[in-house]
């Protein structure tokens, strides 16, 4: 019997996902037409013997989350529960805190998945690797190019045994081109090292007195406190994959992840991809259109487009490399490229909403998203244009490389700006 | 009467348009610039001999002028300066032609557009009986020009001040004059500036008078002013000959459309637009404050504001399938293929637009946005979905990438 834990974080995390994260917790943001963590849940539900999925995080449970859980339980016929941390406990603290729930029923092993990754989730292969040689910790690793590996957790492995010899989180100099995917398979023994870290942290706190320089009580950072500390001691192993993988930290990376998933739908969910039908809009490449969306027949969509629930797309609209969230309207002749149009937003006729993609170099198979800061040298870096919830763009203007906060009604064109 | 029009040289300020056509022949509101002046000279003042002072001899100009001679029934001479003669020298060069009779003659800068007051000028000049008349016009920012100080009642000019630092007067030299032939005694056949060397002397002698120009005036020698001049001209047309303006569904404000132009459905054309012969505007296009020259093609759902679209240019690419193109640098990226370059005919590479070449797909969705005095030269192709902001594109160029900041594309 197996379980899965999805670490979903909380509102203090994921600030790079603003302003989209103002409306919906990041784990529920739709990527390729479905909530981010639904991709995780789908993958877990397909593992034979999966008994239960636990979400651990520190969001206050709200209507959106509750509804999502109910719907997911129904669809996948699996118990899915949300365990709320009382305070942010780091990437490992929640696992330790809820260890009893995780180990209830005596699972053989449990997967731990970070919510903000996009992957083809090779869980079956990881399980096989684990069963051949059960160890406390199995990490899923993939390859990045040398410069970009510095943005991730780097793994040095023994190429024969696949043991993790060394682990460093975001080093400043090159360590390894194998990076941590944030997808793990732990056996129940993994909780012992977590306990050790927890107890050690407690002692250190008591000794030191002030809580200034130490993380909060109960906080455990998996990467630094466990992986780095235990590497080279025969406890941590890595399974390599060259399937799709990307982190989803910012809106730009959500668009890129959307493209990866949409492409994968050709294999896994072809019914989710829009087809060219007579009288329907022109479809290019991979496009997801929610069944309740209304799209004019002279519109040209794609590649890499996701259209959400109840969206209206007018005549002559050109929509490419973008996500249109639920209830938004694109009026006639608009052109939306490399953008995310927020819930309920309205884009006026002939307006042009355009961003700049910062996607990994498509000619380099190991290229990953770069570290995604908003600014460099005081200037806003050209990036995906984001319209927050209920933004109104007037007719005929240009919104280029800008971020518009929710409920804003614009009156003119903007380039390279954050509009409060 | 005779008229001398100072046509000048290469018209570099109106590039890239003047790389294909000599400036006098560039269409302004569907008629060559020069013809606006020549027709007015003929119709309003009975001029029967026009002399064009050129410093660059163009075959195209010669040929066109021969046709106009026949059509208008007048004589058109070309006076070609082989070395620069300034703004007064050309008069000396054309001395023999100008003194064939003893009547006063007009002198005009070729870039001027206004409601030409040639009849009034002739009368005014005859009335004061002195050597020269200058038309002046009132402007908001006189310090950019040469300013004229004159007597309010008689119009007698006291002095000229070039680009004054403090406010002197708001009347500037509008570039239209009448001179009596005696003025030619003041001018030598050498580089001479009429504003700096001739006028000040004439003013001092009380031989120079100013006539104020009512109505609009514009020097259309550069694209920004060309468009402003178009707006003023169309507005004036609304007053004088409103039947020449176009009206119909989707037309807003003052719009001039050649009868052979075609406009699609659900468009918004105007205000202040002129569409030349054979222009095609597809469905869903919005055009404001633009000049679209002969044979240009604006593809559907595009949006243009303050642009000049050159002859035979295409805004939005027409991808014709099966024309023997070669895929160059095609990338596969998430399963989609993006056309990065294509080779056409004589080996010239053209950068095409992003188009997914699926044999069953419908035509491309052009959706081009152009604004801020973007000027396309002759035969330019702008790829689909691009954004051009203040781009100045040389002839026969294909644009495959957006131009978000003003620059010149060679």
mmCIF file with all atom_site columns, N, CA and C in Angstrom, chain A residues 351-392:
data_model
loop_
_atom_site.group_PDB
_atom_site.id
_atom_site.type_symbol
_atom_site.label_atom_id
_atom_site.label_alt_id
_atom_site.label_comp_id
_atom_site.label_asym_id
_atom_site.label_entity_id
_atom_site.label_seq_id
_atom_site.pdbx_PDB_ins_code
_atom_site.Cartn_x
_atom_site.Cartn_y
_atom_site.Cartn_z
_atom_site.occupancy
_atom_site.B_iso_or_equiv
_atom_site.pdbx_formal_charge
_atom_site.auth_seq_id
_atom_site.auth_comp_id
_atom_site.auth_asym_id
_atom_site.auth_atom_id
_atom_site.pdbx_PDB_model_num
ATOM 1   N N  . UNK A 1 351 ? -7.276  45.842 -29.137 1.00 0.00 ? 351 UNK A N  1
ATOM 2   C CA . UNK A 1 351 ? -6.164  46.051 -28.223 1.00 0.00 ? 351 UNK A CA 1
ATOM 3   C C  . UNK A 1 351 ? -5.123  44.967 -28.455 1.00 0.00 ? 351 UNK A C  1
ATOM 4   N N  . UNK A 1 352 ? -3.908  45.259 -28.038 1.00 0.00 ? 352 UNK A N  1
ATOM 5   C CA . UNK A 1 352 ? -2.831  44.287 -28.166 1.00 0.00 ? 352 UNK A CA 1
ATOM 6   C C  . UNK A 1 352 ? -2.218  44.086 -26.799 1.00 0.00 ? 352 UNK A C  1
ATOM 7   N N  . UNK A 1 353 ? -2.265  42.854 -26.305 1.00 0.00 ? 353 UNK A N  1
ATOM 8   C CA . UNK A 1 353 ? -1.697  42.518 -25.003 1.00 0.00 ? 353 UNK A CA 1
ATOM 9   C C  . UNK A 1 353 ? -0.566  41.547 -25.280 1.00 0.00 ? 353 UNK A C  1
ATOM 10  N N  . UNK A 1 354 ? 0.637   41.957 -24.958 1.00 0.00 ? 354 UNK A N  1
ATOM 11  C CA . UNK A 1 354 ? 1.778   41.159 -25.389 1.00 0.00 ? 354 UNK A CA 1
ATOM 12  C C  . UNK A 1 354 ? 2.845   41.095 -24.321 1.00 0.00 ? 354 UNK A C  1
ATOM 13  N N  . UNK A 1 355 ? 3.427   39.930 -24.136 1.00 0.00 ? 355 UNK A N  1
ATOM 14  C CA . UNK A 1 355 ? 4.555   39.805 -23.213 1.00 0.00 ? 355 UNK A CA 1
ATOM 15  C C  . UNK A 1 355 ? 5.760   39.279 -23.961 1.00 0.00 ? 355 UNK A C  1
ATOM 16  N N  . UNK A 1 356 ? 6.829   39.073 -23.238 1.00 0.00 ? 356 UNK A N  1
ATOM 17  C CA . UNK A 1 356 ? 8.059   38.532 -23.823 1.00 0.00 ? 356 UNK A CA 1
ATOM 18  C C  . UNK A 1 356 ? 8.368   37.218 -23.126 1.00 0.00 ? 356 UNK A C  1
ATOM 19  N N  . UNK A 1 357 ? 8.456   36.138 -23.876 1.00 0.00 ? 357 UNK A N  1
ATOM 20  C CA . UNK A 1 357 ? 8.734   34.863 -23.203 1.00 0.00 ? 357 UNK A CA 1
ATOM 21  C C  . UNK A 1 357 ? 10.184  34.783 -22.756 1.00 0.00 ? 357 UNK A C  1
ATOM 22  N N  . UNK A 1 358 ? 10.397  34.167 -21.609 1.00 0.00 ? 358 UNK A N  1
ATOM 23  C CA . UNK A 1 358 ? 11.770  33.935 -21.160 1.00 0.00 ? 358 UNK A CA 1
ATOM 24  C C  . UNK A 1 358 ? 12.016  32.450 -21.060 1.00 0.00 ? 358 UNK A C  1
ATOM 25  N N  . UNK A 1 359 ? 11.497  31.753 -22.064 1.00 0.00 ? 359 UNK A N  1
ATOM 26  C CA . UNK A 1 359 ? 11.557  30.297 -21.999 1.00 0.00 ? 359 UNK A CA 1
ATOM 27  C C  . UNK A 1 359 ? 12.981  29.801 -22.167 1.00 0.00 ? 359 UNK A C  1
ATOM 28  N N  . UNK A 1 360 ? 13.211  28.613 -21.665 1.00 0.00 ? 360 UNK A N  1
ATOM 29  C CA . UNK A 1 360 ? 14.516  28.002 -21.881 1.00 0.00 ? 360 UNK A CA 1
ATOM 30  C C  . UNK A 1 360 ? 14.752  27.814 -23.374 1.00 0.00 ? 360 UNK A C  1
ATOM 31  N N  . UNK A 1 361 ? 15.982  27.897 -23.759 1.00 0.00 ? 361 UNK A N  1
ATOM 32  C CA . UNK A 1 361 ? 16.380  27.725 -25.150 1.00 0.00 ? 361 UNK A CA 1
ATOM 33  C C  . UNK A 1 361 ? 15.902  26.374 -25.688 1.00 0.00 ? 361 UNK A C  1
ATOM 34  N N  . UNK A 1 362 ? 15.042  26.422 -26.695 1.00 0.00 ? 362 UNK A N  1
ATOM 35  C CA . UNK A 1 362 ? 14.489  25.148 -27.163 1.00 0.00 ? 362 UNK A CA 1
ATOM 36  C C  . UNK A 1 362 ? 15.517  24.257 -27.850 1.00 0.00 ? 362 UNK A C  1
ATOM 37  N N  . UNK A 1 363 ? 16.648  24.828 -28.234 1.00 0.00 ? 363 UNK A N  1
ATOM 38  C CA . UNK A 1 363 ? 17.652  24.011 -28.904 1.00 0.00 ? 363 UNK A CA 1
ATOM 39  C C  . UNK A 1 363 ? 18.585  23.318 -27.921 1.00 0.00 ? 363 UNK A C  1
ATOM 40  N N  . UNK A 1 364 ? 18.438  23.601 -26.652 1.00 0.00 ? 364 UNK A N  1
ATOM 41  C CA . UNK A 1 364 ? 19.277  22.962 -25.646 1.00 0.00 ? 364 UNK A CA 1
ATOM 42  C C  . UNK A 1 364 ? 18.377  22.070 -24.812 1.00 0.00 ? 364 UNK A C  1
ATOM 43  N N  . UNK A 1 365 ? 18.509  20.756 -24.938 1.00 0.00 ? 365 UNK A N  1
ATOM 44  C CA . UNK A 1 365 ? 17.567  19.863 -24.261 1.00 0.00 ? 365 UNK A CA 1
ATOM 45  C C  . UNK A 1 365 ? 17.631  19.963 -22.749 1.00 0.00 ? 365 UNK A C  1
ATOM 46  N N  . UNK A 1 366 ? 18.717  20.441 -22.220 1.00 0.00 ? 366 UNK A N  1
ATOM 47  C CA . UNK A 1 366 ? 18.838  20.527 -20.774 1.00 0.00 ? 366 UNK A CA 1
ATOM 48  C C  . UNK A 1 366 ? 18.649  21.950 -20.259 1.00 0.00 ? 366 UNK A C  1
ATOM 49  N N  . UNK A 1 367 ? 18.199  22.822 -21.096 1.00 0.00 ? 367 UNK A N  1
ATOM 50  C CA . UNK A 1 367 ? 17.988  24.197 -20.629 1.00 0.00 ? 367 UNK A CA 1
ATOM 51  C C  . UNK A 1 367 ? 16.757  24.243 -19.736 1.00 0.00 ? 367 UNK A C  1
ATOM 52  N N  . UNK A 1 368 ? 16.858  25.001 -18.676 1.00 0.00 ? 368 UNK A N  1
ATOM 53  C CA . UNK A 1 368 ? 15.741  25.148 -17.734 1.00 0.00 ? 368 UNK A CA 1
ATOM 54  C C  . UNK A 1 368 ? 15.421  26.621 -17.614 1.00 0.00 ? 368 UNK A C  1
ATOM 55  N N  . UNK A 1 369 ? 14.325  26.939 -16.931 1.00 0.00 ? 369 UNK A N  1
ATOM 56  C CA . UNK A 1 369 ? 13.990  28.345 -16.700 1.00 0.00 ? 369 UNK A CA 1
ATOM 57  C C  . UNK A 1 369 ? 15.117  29.011 -15.915 1.00 0.00 ? 369 UNK A C  1
ATOM 58  N N  . UNK A 1 370 ? 15.425  30.238 -16.289 1.00 0.00 ? 370 UNK A N  1
ATOM 59  C CA . UNK A 1 370 ? 16.429  30.990 -15.538 1.00 0.00 ? 370 UNK A CA 1
ATOM 60  C C  . UNK A 1 370 ? 15.853  31.476 -14.224 1.00 0.00 ? 370 UNK A C  1
ATOM 61  N N  . UNK A 1 371 ? 16.733  31.934 -13.354 1.00 0.00 ? 371 UNK A N  1
ATOM 62  C CA . UNK A 1 371 ? 16.252  32.498 -12.099 1.00 0.00 ? 371 UNK A CA 1
ATOM 63  C C  . UNK A 1 371 ? 15.392  33.708 -12.442 1.00 0.00 ? 371 UNK A C  1
ATOM 64  N N  . UNK A 1 372 ? 14.211  33.783 -11.864 1.00 0.00 ? 372 UNK A N  1
ATOM 65  C CA . UNK A 1 372 ? 13.260  34.725 -12.431 1.00 0.00 ? 372 UNK A CA 1
ATOM 66  C C  . UNK A 1 372 ? 13.034  35.934 -11.558 1.00 0.00 ? 372 UNK A C  1
ATOM 67  N N  . UNK A 1 373 ? 13.969  36.872 -11.616 1.00 0.00 ? 373 UNK A N  1
ATOM 68  C CA . UNK A 1 373 ? 13.714  38.104 -10.875 1.00 0.00 ? 373 UNK A CA 1
ATOM 69  C C  . UNK A 1 373 ? 12.953  39.062 -11.779 1.00 0.00 ? 373 UNK A C  1
ATOM 70  N N  . UNK A 1 374 ? 12.209  39.964 -11.168 1.00 0.00 ? 374 UNK A N  1
ATOM 71  C CA . UNK A 1 374 ? 11.418  40.914 -11.932 1.00 0.00 ? 374 UNK A CA 1
ATOM 72  C C  . UNK A 1 374 ? 12.275  42.029 -12.508 1.00 0.00 ? 374 UNK A C  1
ATOM 73  N N  . UNK A 1 375 ? 13.298  42.396 -11.762 1.00 0.00 ? 375 UNK A N  1
ATOM 74  C CA . UNK A 1 375 ? 14.079  43.571 -12.146 1.00 0.00 ? 375 UNK A CA 1
ATOM 75  C C  . UNK A 1 375 ? 15.533  43.215 -12.379 1.00 0.00 ? 375 UNK A C  1
ATOM 76  N N  . UNK A 1 376 ? 16.176  44.002 -13.204 1.00 0.00 ? 376 UNK A N  1
ATOM 77  C CA . UNK A 1 376 ? 17.644  43.956 -13.270 1.00 0.00 ? 376 UNK A CA 1
ATOM 78  C C  . UNK A 1 376 ? 18.124  45.385 -13.440 1.00 0.00 ? 376 UNK A C  1
ATOM 79  N N  . UNK A 1 377 ? 19.112  45.793 -12.646 1.00 0.00 ? 377 UNK A N  1
ATOM 80  C CA . UNK A 1 377 ? 19.616  47.172 -12.717 1.00 0.00 ? 377 UNK A CA 1
ATOM 81  C C  . UNK A 1 377 ? 18.478  48.177 -12.596 1.00 0.00 ? 377 UNK A C  1
ATOM 82  N N  . UNK A 1 378 ? 17.541  47.865 -11.774 1.00 0.00 ? 378 UNK A N  1
ATOM 83  C CA . UNK A 1 378 ? 16.468  48.834 -11.552 1.00 0.00 ? 378 UNK A CA 1
ATOM 84  C C  . UNK A 1 378 ? 15.410  48.869 -12.636 1.00 0.00 ? 378 UNK A C  1
ATOM 85  N N  . UNK A 1 379 ? 15.618  48.120 -13.715 1.00 0.00 ? 379 UNK A N  1
ATOM 86  C CA . UNK A 1 379 ? 14.598  48.161 -14.773 1.00 0.00 ? 379 UNK A CA 1
ATOM 87  C C  . UNK A 1 379 ? 13.814  46.862 -14.765 1.00 0.00 ? 379 UNK A C  1
ATOM 88  N N  . UNK A 1 380 ? 12.548  46.994 -15.097 1.00 0.00 ? 380 UNK A N  1
ATOM 89  C CA . UNK A 1 380 ? 11.688  45.827 -15.185 1.00 0.00 ? 380 UNK A CA 1
ATOM 90  C C  . UNK A 1 380 ? 12.119  45.004 -16.401 1.00 0.00 ? 380 UNK A C  1
ATOM 91  N N  . UNK A 1 381 ? 12.410  43.732 -16.159 1.00 0.00 ? 381 UNK A N  1
ATOM 92  C CA . UNK A 1 381 ? 12.819  42.873 -17.273 1.00 0.00 ? 381 UNK A CA 1
ATOM 93  C C  . UNK A 1 381 ? 11.612  42.513 -18.127 1.00 0.00 ? 381 UNK A C  1
ATOM 94  N N  . UNK A 1 382 ? 11.780  42.509 -19.455 1.00 0.00 ? 382 UNK A N  1
ATOM 95  C CA . UNK A 1 382 ? 10.642  42.118 -20.288 1.00 0.00 ? 382 UNK A CA 1
ATOM 96  C C  . UNK A 1 382 ? 10.227  40.693 -19.944 1.00 0.00 ? 382 UNK A C  1
ATOM 97  N N  . UNK A 1 383 ? 8.950   40.503 -19.699 1.00 0.00 ? 383 UNK A N  1
ATOM 98  C CA . UNK A 1 383 ? 8.469   39.191 -19.283 1.00 0.00 ? 383 UNK A CA 1
ATOM 99  C C  . UNK A 1 383 ? 7.035   39.032 -19.766 1.00 0.00 ? 383 UNK A C  1
ATOM 100 N N  . UNK A 1 384 ? 6.431   37.921 -19.362 1.00 0.00 ? 384 UNK A N  1
ATOM 101 C CA . UNK A 1 384 ? 5.033   37.667 -19.693 1.00 0.00 ? 384 UNK A CA 1
ATOM 102 C C  . UNK A 1 384 ? 4.173   38.807 -19.170 1.00 0.00 ? 384 UNK A C  1
ATOM 103 N N  . UNK A 1 385 ? 3.222   39.256 -19.970 1.00 0.00 ? 385 UNK A N  1
ATOM 104 C CA . UNK A 1 385 ? 2.285   40.257 -19.473 1.00 0.00 ? 385 UNK A CA 1
ATOM 105 C C  . UNK A 1 385 ? 1.195   39.557 -18.683 1.00 0.00 ? 385 UNK A C  1
ATOM 106 N N  . UNK A 1 386 ? 0.902   40.114 -17.503 1.00 0.00 ? 386 UNK A N  1
ATOM 107 C CA . UNK A 1 386 ? -0.121  39.521 -16.658 1.00 0.00 ? 386 UNK A CA 1
ATOM 108 C C  . UNK A 1 386 ? -1.210  40.543 -16.377 1.00 0.00 ? 386 UNK A C  1
ATOM 109 N N  . UNK A 1 387 ? -2.445  40.169 -16.653 1.00 0.00 ? 387 UNK A N  1
ATOM 110 C CA . UNK A 1 387 ? -3.573  40.990 -16.246 1.00 0.00 ? 387 UNK A CA 1
ATOM 111 C C  . UNK A 1 387 ? -4.205  40.281 -15.063 1.00 0.00 ? 387 UNK A C  1
ATOM 112 N N  . UNK A 1 388 ? -4.293  40.983 -13.939 1.00 0.00 ? 388 UNK A N  1
ATOM 113 C CA . UNK A 1 388 ? -4.878  40.370 -12.754 1.00 0.00 ? 388 UNK A CA 1
ATOM 114 C C  . UNK A 1 388 ? -6.367  40.147 -12.929 1.00 0.00 ? 388 UNK A C  1
ATOM 115 N N  . UNK A 1 389 ? -7.033  39.848 -11.831 1.00 0.00 ? 389 UNK A N  1
ATOM 116 C CA . UNK A 1 389 ? -8.459  39.556 -11.878 1.00 0.00 ? 389 UNK A CA 1
ATOM 117 C C  . UNK A 1 389 ? -9.251  40.825 -12.200 1.00 0.00 ? 389 UNK A C  1
ATOM 118 N N  . UNK A 1 390 ? -10.247 40.707 -13.071 1.00 0.00 ? 390 UNK A N  1
ATOM 119 C CA . UNK A 1 390 ? -11.151 41.825 -13.381 1.00 0.00 ? 390 UNK A CA 1
ATOM 120 C C  . UNK A 1 390 ? -10.447 43.101 -13.839 1.00 0.00 ? 390 UNK A C  1
ATOM 121 N N  . UNK A 1 391 ? -9.453  42.968 -14.668 1.00 0.00 ? 391 UNK A N  1
ATOM 122 C CA . UNK A 1 391 ? -8.791  44.141 -15.244 1.00 0.00 ? 391 UNK A CA 1
ATOM 123 C C  . UNK A 1 391 ? -9.520  44.515 -16.525 1.00 0.00 ? 391 UNK A C  1
ATOM 124 N N  . UNK A 1 392 ? -9.632  45.833 -16.772 1.00 0.00 ? 392 UNK A N  1
ATOM 125 C CA . UNK A 1 392 ? -10.287 46.247 -18.009 1.00 0.00 ? 392 UNK A CA 1
ATOM 126 C C  . UNK A 1 392 ? -9.306  47.016 -18.893 1.00 0.00 ? 392 UNK A C  1
#
